[in-house]
Short mmCIF file of C-alpha atoms and ligand atoms in Angstrom, two decimals:
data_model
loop_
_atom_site.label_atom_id
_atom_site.label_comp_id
_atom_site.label_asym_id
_atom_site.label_seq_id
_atom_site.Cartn_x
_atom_site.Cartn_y
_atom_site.Cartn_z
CA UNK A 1 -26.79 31.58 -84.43
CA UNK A 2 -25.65 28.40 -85.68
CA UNK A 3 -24.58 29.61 -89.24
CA UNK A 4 -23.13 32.63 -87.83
CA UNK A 5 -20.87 30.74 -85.72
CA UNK A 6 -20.02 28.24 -89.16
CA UNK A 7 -19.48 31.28 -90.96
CA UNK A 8 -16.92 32.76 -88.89
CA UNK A 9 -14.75 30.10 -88.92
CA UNK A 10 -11.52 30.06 -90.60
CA UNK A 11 -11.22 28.75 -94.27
CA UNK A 12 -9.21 26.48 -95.65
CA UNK A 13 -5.84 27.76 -97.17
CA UNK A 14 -5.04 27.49 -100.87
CA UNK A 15 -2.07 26.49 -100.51
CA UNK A 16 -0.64 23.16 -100.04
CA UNK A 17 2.18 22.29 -97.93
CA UNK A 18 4.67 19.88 -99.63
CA UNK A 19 6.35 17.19 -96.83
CA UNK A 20 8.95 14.85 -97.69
CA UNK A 21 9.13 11.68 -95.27
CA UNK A 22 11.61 9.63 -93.52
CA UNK A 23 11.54 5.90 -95.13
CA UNK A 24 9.94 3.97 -92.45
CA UNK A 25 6.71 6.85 -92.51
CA UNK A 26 7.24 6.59 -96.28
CA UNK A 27 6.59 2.73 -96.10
CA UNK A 28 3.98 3.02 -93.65
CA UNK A 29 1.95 5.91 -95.77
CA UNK A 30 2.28 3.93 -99.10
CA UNK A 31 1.18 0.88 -97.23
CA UNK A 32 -2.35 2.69 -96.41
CA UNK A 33 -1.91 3.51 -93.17
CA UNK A 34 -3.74 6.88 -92.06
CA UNK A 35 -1.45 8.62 -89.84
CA UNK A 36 2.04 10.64 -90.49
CA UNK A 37 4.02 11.38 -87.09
CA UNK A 38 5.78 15.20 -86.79
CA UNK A 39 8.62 11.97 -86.16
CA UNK A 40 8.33 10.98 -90.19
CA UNK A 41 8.61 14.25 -91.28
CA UNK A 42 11.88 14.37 -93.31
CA UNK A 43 11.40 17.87 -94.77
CA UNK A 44 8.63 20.47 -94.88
CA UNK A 45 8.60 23.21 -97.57
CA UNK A 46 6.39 25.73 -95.09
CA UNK A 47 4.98 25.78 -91.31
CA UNK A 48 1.31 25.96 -91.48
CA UNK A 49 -2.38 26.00 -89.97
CA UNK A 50 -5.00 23.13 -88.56
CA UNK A 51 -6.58 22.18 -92.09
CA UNK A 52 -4.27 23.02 -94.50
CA UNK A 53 -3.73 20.47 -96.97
CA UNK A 54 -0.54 18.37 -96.83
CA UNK A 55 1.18 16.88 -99.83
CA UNK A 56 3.09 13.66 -98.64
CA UNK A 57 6.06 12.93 -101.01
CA UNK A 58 8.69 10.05 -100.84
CA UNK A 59 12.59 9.88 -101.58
CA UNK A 60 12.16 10.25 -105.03
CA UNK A 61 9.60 13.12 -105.11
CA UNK A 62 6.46 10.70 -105.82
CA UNK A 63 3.36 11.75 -104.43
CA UNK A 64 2.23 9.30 -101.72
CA UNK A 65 -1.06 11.16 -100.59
CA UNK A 66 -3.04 14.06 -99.43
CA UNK A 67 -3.74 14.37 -96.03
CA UNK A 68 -4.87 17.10 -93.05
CA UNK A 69 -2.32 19.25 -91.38
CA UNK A 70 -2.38 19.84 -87.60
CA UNK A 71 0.54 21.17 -85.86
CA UNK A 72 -0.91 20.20 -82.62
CA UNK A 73 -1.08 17.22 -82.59
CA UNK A 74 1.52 14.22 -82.60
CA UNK A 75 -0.04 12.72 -85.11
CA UNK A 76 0.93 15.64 -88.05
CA UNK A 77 -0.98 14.51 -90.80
CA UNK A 78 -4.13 12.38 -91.57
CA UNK A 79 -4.32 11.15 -94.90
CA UNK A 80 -7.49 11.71 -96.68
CA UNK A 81 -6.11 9.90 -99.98
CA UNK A 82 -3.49 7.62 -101.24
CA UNK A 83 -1.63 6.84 -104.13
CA UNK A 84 -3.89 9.49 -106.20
CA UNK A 85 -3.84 13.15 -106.25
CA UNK A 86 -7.75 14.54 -105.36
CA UNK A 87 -8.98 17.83 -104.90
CA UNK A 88 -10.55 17.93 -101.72
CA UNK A 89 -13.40 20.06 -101.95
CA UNK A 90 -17.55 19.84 -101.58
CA UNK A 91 -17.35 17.00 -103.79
CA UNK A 92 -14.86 14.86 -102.35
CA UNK A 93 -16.24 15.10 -98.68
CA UNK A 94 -19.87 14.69 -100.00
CA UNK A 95 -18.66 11.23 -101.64
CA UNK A 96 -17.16 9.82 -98.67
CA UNK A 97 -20.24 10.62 -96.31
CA UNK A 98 -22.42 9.33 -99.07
CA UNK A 99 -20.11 5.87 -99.43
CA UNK A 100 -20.16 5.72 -95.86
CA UNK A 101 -23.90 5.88 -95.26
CA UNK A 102 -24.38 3.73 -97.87
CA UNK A 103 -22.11 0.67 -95.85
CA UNK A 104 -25.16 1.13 -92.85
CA UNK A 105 -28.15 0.52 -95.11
CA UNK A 106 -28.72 -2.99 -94.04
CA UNK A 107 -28.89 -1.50 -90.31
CA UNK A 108 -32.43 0.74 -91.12
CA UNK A 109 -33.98 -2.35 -91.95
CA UNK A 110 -33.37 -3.83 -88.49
CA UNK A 111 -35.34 -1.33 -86.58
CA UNK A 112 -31.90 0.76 -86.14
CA UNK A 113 -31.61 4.64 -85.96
CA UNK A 114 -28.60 5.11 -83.40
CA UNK A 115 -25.56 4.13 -85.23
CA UNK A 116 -22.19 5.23 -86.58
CA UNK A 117 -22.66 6.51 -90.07
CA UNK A 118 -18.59 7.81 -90.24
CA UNK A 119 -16.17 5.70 -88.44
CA UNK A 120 -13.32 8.02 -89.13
CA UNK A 121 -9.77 7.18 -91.08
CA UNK A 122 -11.81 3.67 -91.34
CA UNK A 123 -14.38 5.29 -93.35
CA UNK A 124 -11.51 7.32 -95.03
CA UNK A 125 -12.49 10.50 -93.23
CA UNK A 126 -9.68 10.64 -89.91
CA UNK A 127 -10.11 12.32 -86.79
CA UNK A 128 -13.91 12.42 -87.40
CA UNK A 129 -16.47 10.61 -86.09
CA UNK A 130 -19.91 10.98 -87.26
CA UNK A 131 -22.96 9.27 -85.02
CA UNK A 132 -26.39 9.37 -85.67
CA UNK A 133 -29.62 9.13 -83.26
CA UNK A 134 -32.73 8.98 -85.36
CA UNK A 135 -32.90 13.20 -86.81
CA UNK A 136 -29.74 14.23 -85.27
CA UNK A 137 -26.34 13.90 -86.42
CA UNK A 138 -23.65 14.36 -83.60
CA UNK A 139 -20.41 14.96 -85.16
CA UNK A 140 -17.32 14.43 -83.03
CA UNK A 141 -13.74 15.79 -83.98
CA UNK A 142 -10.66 14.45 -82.63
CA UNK A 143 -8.49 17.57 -84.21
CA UNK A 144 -8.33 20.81 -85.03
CA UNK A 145 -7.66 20.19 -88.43
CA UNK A 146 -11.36 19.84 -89.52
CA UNK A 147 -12.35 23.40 -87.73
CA UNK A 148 -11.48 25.19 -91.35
CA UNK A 149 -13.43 21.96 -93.34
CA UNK A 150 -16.76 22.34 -90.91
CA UNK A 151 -18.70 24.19 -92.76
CA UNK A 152 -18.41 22.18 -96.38
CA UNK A 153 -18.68 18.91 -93.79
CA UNK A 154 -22.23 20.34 -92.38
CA UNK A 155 -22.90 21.21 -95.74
CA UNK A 156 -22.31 17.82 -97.00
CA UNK A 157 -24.32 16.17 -93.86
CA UNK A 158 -27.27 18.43 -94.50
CA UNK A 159 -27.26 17.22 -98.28
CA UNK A 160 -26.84 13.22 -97.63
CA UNK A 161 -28.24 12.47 -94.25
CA UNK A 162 -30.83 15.07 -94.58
CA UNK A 163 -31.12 15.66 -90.24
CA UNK A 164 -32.87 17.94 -88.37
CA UNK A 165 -30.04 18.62 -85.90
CA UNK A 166 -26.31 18.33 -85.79
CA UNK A 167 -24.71 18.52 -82.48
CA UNK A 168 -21.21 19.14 -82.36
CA UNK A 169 -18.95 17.19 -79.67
CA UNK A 170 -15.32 17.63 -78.93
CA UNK A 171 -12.44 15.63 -77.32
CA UNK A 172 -10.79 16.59 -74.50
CA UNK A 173 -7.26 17.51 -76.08
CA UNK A 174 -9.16 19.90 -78.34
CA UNK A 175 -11.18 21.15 -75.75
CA UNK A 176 -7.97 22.09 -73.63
CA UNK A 177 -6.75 24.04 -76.29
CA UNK A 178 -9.68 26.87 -76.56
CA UNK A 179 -7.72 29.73 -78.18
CA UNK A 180 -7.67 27.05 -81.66
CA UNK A 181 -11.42 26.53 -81.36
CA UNK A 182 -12.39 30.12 -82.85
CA UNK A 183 -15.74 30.27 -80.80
CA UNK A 184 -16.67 26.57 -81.29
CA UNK A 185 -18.03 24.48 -78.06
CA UNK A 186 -18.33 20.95 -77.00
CA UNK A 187 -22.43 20.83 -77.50
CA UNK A 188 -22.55 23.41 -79.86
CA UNK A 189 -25.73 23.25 -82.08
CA UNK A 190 -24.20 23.30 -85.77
CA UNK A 191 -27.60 23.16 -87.65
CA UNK A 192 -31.52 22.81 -87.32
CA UNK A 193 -33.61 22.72 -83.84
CA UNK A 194 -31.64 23.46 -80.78
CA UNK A 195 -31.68 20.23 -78.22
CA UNK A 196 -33.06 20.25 -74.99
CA UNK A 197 -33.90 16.67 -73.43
CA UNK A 198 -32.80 13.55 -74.53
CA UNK A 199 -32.99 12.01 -77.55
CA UNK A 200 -34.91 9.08 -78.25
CA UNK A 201 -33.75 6.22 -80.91
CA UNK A 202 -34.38 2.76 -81.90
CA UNK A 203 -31.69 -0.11 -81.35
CA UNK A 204 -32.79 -3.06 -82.83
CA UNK A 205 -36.64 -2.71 -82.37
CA UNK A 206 -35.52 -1.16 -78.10
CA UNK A 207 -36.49 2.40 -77.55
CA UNK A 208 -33.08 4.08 -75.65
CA UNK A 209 -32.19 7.84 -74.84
CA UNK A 210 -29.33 9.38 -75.27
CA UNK A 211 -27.41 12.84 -74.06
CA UNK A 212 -25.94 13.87 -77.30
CA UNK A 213 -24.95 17.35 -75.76
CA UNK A 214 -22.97 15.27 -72.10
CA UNK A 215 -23.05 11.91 -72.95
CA UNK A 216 -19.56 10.20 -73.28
CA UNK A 217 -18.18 9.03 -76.83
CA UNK A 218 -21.43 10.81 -78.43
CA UNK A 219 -24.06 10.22 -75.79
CA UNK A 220 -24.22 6.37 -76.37
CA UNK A 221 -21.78 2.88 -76.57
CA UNK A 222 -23.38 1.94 -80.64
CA UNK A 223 -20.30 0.10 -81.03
CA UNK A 224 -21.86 -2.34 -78.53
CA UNK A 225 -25.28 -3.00 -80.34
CA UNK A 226 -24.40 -6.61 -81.69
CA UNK A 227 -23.09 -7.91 -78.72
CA UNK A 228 -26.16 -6.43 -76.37
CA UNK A 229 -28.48 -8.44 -79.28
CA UNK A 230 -26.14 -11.51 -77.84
CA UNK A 231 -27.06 -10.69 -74.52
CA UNK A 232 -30.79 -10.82 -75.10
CA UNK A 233 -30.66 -14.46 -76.35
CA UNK A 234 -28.32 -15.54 -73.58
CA UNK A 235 -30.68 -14.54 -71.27
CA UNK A 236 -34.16 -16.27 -71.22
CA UNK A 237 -34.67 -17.76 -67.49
CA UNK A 238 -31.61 -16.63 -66.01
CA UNK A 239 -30.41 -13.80 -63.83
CA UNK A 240 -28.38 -11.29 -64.97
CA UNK A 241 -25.56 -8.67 -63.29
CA UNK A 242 -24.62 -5.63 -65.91
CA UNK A 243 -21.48 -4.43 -64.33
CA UNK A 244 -20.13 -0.76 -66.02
CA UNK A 245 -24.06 -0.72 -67.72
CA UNK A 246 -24.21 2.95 -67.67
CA UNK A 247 -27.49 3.69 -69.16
CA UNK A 248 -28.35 0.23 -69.03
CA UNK A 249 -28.23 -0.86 -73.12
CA UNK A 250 -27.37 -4.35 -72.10
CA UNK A 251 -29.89 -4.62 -69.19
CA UNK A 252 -32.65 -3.58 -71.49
CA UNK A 253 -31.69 -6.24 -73.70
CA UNK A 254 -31.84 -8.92 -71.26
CA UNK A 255 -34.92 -8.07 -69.93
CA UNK A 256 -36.14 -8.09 -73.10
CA UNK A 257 -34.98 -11.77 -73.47
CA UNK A 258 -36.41 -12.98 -70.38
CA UNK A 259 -33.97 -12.37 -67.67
CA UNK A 260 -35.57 -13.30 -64.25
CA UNK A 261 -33.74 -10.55 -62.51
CA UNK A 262 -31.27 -7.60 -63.66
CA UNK A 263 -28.95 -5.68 -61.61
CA UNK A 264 -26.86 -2.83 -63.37
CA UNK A 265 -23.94 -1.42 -61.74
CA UNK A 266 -22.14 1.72 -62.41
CA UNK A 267 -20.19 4.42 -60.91
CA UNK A 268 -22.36 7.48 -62.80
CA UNK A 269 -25.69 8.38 -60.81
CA UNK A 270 -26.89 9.72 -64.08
CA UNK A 271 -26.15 7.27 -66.54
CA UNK A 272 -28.36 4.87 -63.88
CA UNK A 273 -31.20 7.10 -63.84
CA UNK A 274 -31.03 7.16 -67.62
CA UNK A 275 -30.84 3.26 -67.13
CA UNK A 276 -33.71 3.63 -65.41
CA UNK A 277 -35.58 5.68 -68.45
CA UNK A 278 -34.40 3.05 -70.73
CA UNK A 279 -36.47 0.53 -69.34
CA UNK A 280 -39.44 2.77 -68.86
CA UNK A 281 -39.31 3.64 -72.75
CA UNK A 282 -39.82 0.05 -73.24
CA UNK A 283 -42.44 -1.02 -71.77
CA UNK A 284 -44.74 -1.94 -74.76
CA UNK A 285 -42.62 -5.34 -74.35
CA UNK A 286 -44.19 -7.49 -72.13
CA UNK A 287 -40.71 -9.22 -70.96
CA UNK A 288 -39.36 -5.45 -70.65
CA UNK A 289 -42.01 -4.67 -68.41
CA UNK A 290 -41.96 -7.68 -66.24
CA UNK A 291 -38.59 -7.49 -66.00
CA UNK A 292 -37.36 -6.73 -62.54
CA UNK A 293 -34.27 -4.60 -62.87
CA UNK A 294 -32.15 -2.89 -59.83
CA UNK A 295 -29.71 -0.30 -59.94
CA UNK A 296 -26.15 0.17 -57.57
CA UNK A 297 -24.31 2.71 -57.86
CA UNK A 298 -20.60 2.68 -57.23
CA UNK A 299 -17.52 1.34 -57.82
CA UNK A 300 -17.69 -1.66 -59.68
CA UNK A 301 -14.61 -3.54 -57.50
CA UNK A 302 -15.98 -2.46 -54.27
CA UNK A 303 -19.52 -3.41 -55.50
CA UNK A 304 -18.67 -7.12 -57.01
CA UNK A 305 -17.01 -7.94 -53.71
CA UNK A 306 -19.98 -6.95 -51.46
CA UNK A 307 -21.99 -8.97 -53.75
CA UNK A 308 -19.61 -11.90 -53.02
CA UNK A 309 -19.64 -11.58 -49.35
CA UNK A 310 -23.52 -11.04 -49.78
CA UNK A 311 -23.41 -14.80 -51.35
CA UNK A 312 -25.10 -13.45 -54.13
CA UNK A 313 -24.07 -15.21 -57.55
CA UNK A 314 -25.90 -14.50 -61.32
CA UNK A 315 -26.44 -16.74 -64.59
CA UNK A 316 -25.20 -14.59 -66.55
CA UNK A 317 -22.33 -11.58 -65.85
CA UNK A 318 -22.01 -8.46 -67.82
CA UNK A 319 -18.38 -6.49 -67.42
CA UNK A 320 -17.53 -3.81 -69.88
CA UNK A 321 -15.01 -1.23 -68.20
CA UNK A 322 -13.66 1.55 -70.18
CA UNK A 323 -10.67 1.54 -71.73
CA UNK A 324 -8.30 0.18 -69.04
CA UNK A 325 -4.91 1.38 -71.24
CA UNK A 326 -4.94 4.39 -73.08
CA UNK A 327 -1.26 4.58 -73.28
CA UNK A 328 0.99 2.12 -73.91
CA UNK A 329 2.83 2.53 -70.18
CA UNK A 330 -0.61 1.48 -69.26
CA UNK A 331 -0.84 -2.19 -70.97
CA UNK A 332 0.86 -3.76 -67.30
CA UNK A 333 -1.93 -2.35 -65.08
CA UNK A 334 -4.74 -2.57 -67.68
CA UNK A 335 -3.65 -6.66 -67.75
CA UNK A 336 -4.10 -6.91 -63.79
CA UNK A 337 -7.56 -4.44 -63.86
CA UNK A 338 -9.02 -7.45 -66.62
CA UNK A 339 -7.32 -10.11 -64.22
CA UNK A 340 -9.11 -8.87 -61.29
CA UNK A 341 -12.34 -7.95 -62.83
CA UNK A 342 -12.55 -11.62 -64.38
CA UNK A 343 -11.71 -13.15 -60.96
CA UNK A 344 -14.64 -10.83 -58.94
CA UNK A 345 -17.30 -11.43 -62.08
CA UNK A 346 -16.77 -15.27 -61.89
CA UNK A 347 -16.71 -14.72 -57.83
CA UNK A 348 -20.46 -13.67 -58.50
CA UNK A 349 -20.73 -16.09 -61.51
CA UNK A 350 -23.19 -19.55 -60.72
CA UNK A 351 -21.55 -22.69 -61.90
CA UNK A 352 -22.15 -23.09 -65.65
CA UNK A 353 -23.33 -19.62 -66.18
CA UNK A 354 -21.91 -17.32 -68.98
CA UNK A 355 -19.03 -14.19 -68.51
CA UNK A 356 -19.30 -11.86 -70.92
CA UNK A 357 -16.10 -9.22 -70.99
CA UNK A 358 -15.85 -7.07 -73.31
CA UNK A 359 -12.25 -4.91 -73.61
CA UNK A 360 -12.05 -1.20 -75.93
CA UNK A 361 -8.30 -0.89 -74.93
CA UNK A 362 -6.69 -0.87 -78.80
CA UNK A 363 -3.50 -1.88 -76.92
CA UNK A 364 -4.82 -4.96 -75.93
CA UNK A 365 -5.53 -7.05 -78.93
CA UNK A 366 -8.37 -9.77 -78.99
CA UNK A 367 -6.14 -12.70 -78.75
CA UNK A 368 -4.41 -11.27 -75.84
CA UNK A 369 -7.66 -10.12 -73.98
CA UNK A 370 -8.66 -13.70 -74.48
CA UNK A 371 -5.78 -14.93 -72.87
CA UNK A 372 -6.28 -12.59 -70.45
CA UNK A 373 -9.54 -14.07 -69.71
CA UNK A 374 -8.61 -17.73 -69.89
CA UNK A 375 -5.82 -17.28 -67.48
CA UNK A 376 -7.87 -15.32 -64.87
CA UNK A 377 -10.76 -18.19 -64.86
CA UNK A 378 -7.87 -20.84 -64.50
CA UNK A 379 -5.80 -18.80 -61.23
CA UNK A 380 -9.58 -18.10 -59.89
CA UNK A 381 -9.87 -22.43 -60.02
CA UNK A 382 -12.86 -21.61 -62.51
CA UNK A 383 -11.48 -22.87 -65.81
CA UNK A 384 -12.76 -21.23 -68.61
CA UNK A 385 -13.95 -22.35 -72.33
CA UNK A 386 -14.61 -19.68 -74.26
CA UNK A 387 -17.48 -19.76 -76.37
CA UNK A 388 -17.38 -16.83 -78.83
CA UNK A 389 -15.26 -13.74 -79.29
CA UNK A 390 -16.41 -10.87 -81.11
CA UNK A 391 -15.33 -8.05 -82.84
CA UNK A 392 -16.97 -4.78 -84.64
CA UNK A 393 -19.74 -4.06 -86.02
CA UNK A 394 -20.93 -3.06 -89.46
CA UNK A 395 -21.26 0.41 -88.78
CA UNK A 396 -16.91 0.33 -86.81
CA UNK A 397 -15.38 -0.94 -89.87
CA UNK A 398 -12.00 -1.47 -89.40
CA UNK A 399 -9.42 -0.46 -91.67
CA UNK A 400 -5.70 -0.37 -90.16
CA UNK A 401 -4.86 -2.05 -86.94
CA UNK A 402 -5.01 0.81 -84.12
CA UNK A 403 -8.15 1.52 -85.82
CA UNK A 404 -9.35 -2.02 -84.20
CA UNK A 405 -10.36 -1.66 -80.26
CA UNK A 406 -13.23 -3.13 -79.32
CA UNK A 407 -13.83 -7.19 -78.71
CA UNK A 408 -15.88 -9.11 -76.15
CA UNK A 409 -15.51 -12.48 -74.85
CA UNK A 410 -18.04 -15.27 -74.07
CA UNK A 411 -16.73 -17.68 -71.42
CA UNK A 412 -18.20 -20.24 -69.37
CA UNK A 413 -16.52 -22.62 -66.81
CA UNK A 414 -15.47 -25.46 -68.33
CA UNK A 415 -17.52 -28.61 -67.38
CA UNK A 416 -15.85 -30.54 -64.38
N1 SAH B 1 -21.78 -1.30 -71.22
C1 SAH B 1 -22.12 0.06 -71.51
C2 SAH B 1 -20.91 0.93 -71.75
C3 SAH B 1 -19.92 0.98 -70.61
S1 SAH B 1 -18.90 2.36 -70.63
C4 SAH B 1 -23.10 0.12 -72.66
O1 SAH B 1 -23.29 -0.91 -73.36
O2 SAH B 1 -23.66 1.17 -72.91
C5 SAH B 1 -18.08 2.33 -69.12
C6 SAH B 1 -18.91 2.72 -67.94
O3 SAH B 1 -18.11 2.45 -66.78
C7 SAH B 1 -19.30 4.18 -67.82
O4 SAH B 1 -20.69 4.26 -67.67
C8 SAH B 1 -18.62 4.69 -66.52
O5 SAH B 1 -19.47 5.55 -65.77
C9 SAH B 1 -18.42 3.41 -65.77
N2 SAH B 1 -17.30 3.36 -64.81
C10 SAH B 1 -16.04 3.83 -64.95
N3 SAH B 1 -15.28 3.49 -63.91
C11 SAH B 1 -16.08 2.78 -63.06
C12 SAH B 1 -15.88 2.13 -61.81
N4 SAH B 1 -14.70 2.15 -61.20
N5 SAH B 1 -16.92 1.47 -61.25
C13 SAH B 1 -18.12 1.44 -61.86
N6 SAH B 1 -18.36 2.03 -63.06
C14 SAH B 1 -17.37 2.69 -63.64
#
C-alpha cells in the first residue's frame, strides 16, 4: 500500500523555471536567506507546478540559486542552494539528510532517540521537517512542493536513517487544499510496519510516548528537551506547577529530580492521560515513582486563578503556551497573553521560587520576551531577576532569523 501510494505520485518536471527578482528579494536571496515572495518575483519565463525547480537570477542574469516552486503558497520559492548551480537529484537530498544526521550524533550518546534529525531551510532542506522517535521517522511537510520529491526523500531516509516506519504528517494549509495532495493523508504510513499505539522513545535516559499519527508538531515538543533537563535540576525538594504540560515532558522531569509535588495543567484531556502514561513508563526511577503528580484539566487562565483564590502557591512554575502570535497583527495581544500569564504564574509563585516561561512566537524575539517578563514581575510588585535565557537546541539549528522561535526564561523575584 505504502509504495503504491509513493508511486503514484507526480514526478518532478525536467524543466526548470527561470525567475528574475526585484532588488530587495535579489539582496535578500544572495544574502542566504531561504525564502523568495510571489512579491520578489520580477519576471518568470513559465507558470508551473508544486516541485518544479526554480532558477533564481538577478539584474544582470547571474544565477543566485536553486530553489522549490509552489504556486500556493506566499512564500514562491524555497531555496535549496545558493551561489552554486546543483543538480538536485538522489544524491543531493541523500547528502543533506546524511549532513544533517550527522549534526545529532552527540545526542545518541545521551540516552536520546526522539529528536529532530531535519530542521528544515536550517538544515538546508525548507518546508520539511524531519523528527525521529526511536525506529520511526515522522516526516512533516509544510508545502506542496515536496509531494513530486517524496519518493527520492523516503528513498534517501530509508538509506541513511535506516527506520522501520515513516509516518507522514501534514500542516493544516496543505491539508485544506486536498485536490494538490494526489491521495496523500495527514498519518499516512510512507514505509515499513503500519502504527497502531504509541510510540515509545528515550529523552535523556526518561521513557515518553508519543502520537506520531495525532500528536501536534509531530506527536511531541523535542525542541523543549534541554530546557525540561533544566527543570529536573531546579527541582530537588520543591513543588512544582507545569502549566500548558500536555503530555507532561516537563513534569516527568521534575519528578525525576525530586519534586515534592507536581501538578500539570492543560486544556487537552488526552495529552493528560498521556501525561499520565509518561510517568507510568518511568517508574524504574525511584524519584519518578515516588513522585506525586496531579493532573487539571482546563484552561490554563481560569485554572491559575482558582489556584490563587485556593491560596495555593509552588517553588517552582512551569508556563509554556503555544505560540501566542502567529501573525504579525497578533504581536499586541500575544504581549498582553505573556503579561497576564507572568502575573497569574507569579500569583501562584512562593517567594524566592523560580518562573520558568518559555515563548515559540518567532515574532517575539528573546530580548523582547524577556522584557516582557521583567516588566510583568515589576507591575505584579514581584520584581524579577532573570537568571538564564535560553535558546535552541542542537538538533533546531538556526540559520536565518524567522527560522529562530523558541526561548525560555528563568526568573526569580528579586531579593527584597
Ligand atoms: N510544555 C509542553 C508543550 C506545550 S504545547 C511540553 O514540553 O511538551 C502547548 C499546550 O498548551 C498544548 O498541550 C495545548 O493543549 C495547551 N493549551 C492550549 N491552549 C490552552 C489553554 N487555554 N489552557 C490550557 N492549555 C492550553
Amino acid at each position: 500500500m505504502p509504495r503504491r501510494l509513493i508511486q503514484s505520485l507526480p514526478r518532478p518536471s525536467d524543466n526548470r523555471i527561470a525567475i528574475q527578482l526585484f532588488p530587495r528579494a535579489e539582496r535578500a536571496i544572495a544574502r542566504g536567506h531561504p525564502w523568495l515572495f510571489a512579491h520578489g518575483i520580477k519576471r518568470q519565463r513559465r507558470a508551473g507546478e508544486p516541485g518544479d525547480l526554480a532558477v533564481l537570477f538577478d539584474r544582470d542574469d547571474r544565477f543566485l540559486a536553486v530553489g522549490l516552486y509552489d504556486p500556493l503558497s506566499p512564500i514562491r520559492v524555497r531555496v535549496l542552494q545558493h551561489g552554486r548551480q546543483a543538480t538536485i537529484d538522489r544524491t543531493w537530498f541523500a547528502e543533506r539528510i546524511a549532513h544533517a544526521w550527522r549534526r545529532r550524533a552527540p545526542l545518541l550518546e545521551q540516552s536520546t532517540t526522539g529528536f529532530r534529525v531535519v530542521n528544515g531551510a536550517n538544515d538546508g532542506l525548507p518546508g520539511v521537517v524531519i523528527d525521529r522517535y526511536s525506529g520511526t521517522l515522522v516526516i512533516k511537510l509544510y508545502t506542496h512542493a515536496w509531494i513530486p520529491h517524496l519518493a527520492t526523500v523516503v528513498e534517501c531516509m530509508r538509506e541513511v536513517l535506516e527506520p522501520e516506519s515513516i509516518i507522514l504528517r501534514l500542516n493544516r494549509r496543505m491539508q485544506a487544499k486536498v485536490e494538490h495532495l494526489h491521495g496523500l493523508s495527514d498519518g499516512a504510513l510512507l514505509f515499513g510496519r503500519a502504527i497502531s499505539g504509541p510510540t515509545l522513545f528515550r529523552e535523556n535516559g526518561l521513557t515518553f510516548e508519543a502520537d506520531v499519527l495525532r500528536g501536534q508538531k509531530t506527536g511531541f515538543f523535542l525542541d523543549q528537551r534541554d530546557n525540561r533537563l533544566l527543570v529536573e535540576g531546579l527541582s530537588r525538594r520543591r513543588s512544582v506547577l507545569n502549566v500548558f504540560s500536555y503530555t507532561g515532558g516537563f513534569s516527568v522531569y521534575a519528578a525525576r529530580g525530586g519534586a515534592t509535588e507536581i501538578l500539570s495543567v492543560d486544556l487537552s484531556s488526552r495529552a493528560l492521560n498521556v501525561a499520565r502514561r509518561n510517568f507510568q513508563h518511568n517508574q524504574s526511577d525511584k524519584a519518578v515513582a515516588a513522585a506525586r503528580h496531579h493532573v487539571i484539566r482546563g484552561d490554563a487562565f481560569a485554572i491559575l486563578s482558582d489556584l490563587h483564590d485556593e491560596g495555593r502557591a509552588f517553588d517552582v512554575v512551569i508556563v509554556d503556551p503555544p505560540a501566542f502570535a502567529k501573525a504579525s497583527s497578533d504581536v499586541e495581544n500575544a504581549i498582553r497573553s505573556y503579561q497576564m500569564l507572568v502575573r497569574q504564574g507569579l500569583d501562584v509563585m512562593n517567594p524566592g521560587g523560580i518562573l520558568v516561561a518559555a515563548s515559540c512566537s518567532s515574532r517575539i524575539d528573546a530580548q523582547s520576551f524577556a522584557r516582557i517578563v521583567r516588566e510583568a514581575g515589576g507591575k505584579a510588585g514581584r520584581p524579577l531577576q532573570l537568571l538564564d535565557q535560553t535558546g535552541h537546541a542542537i538538533d533546531h539549528p538556526i540559520s536565518f532569523p524567522e527560522g529562530e522561535y523558541l526561548t525560555c526564561v528563568y526568573a526569580t523575584d528579586a531579593p527584597g
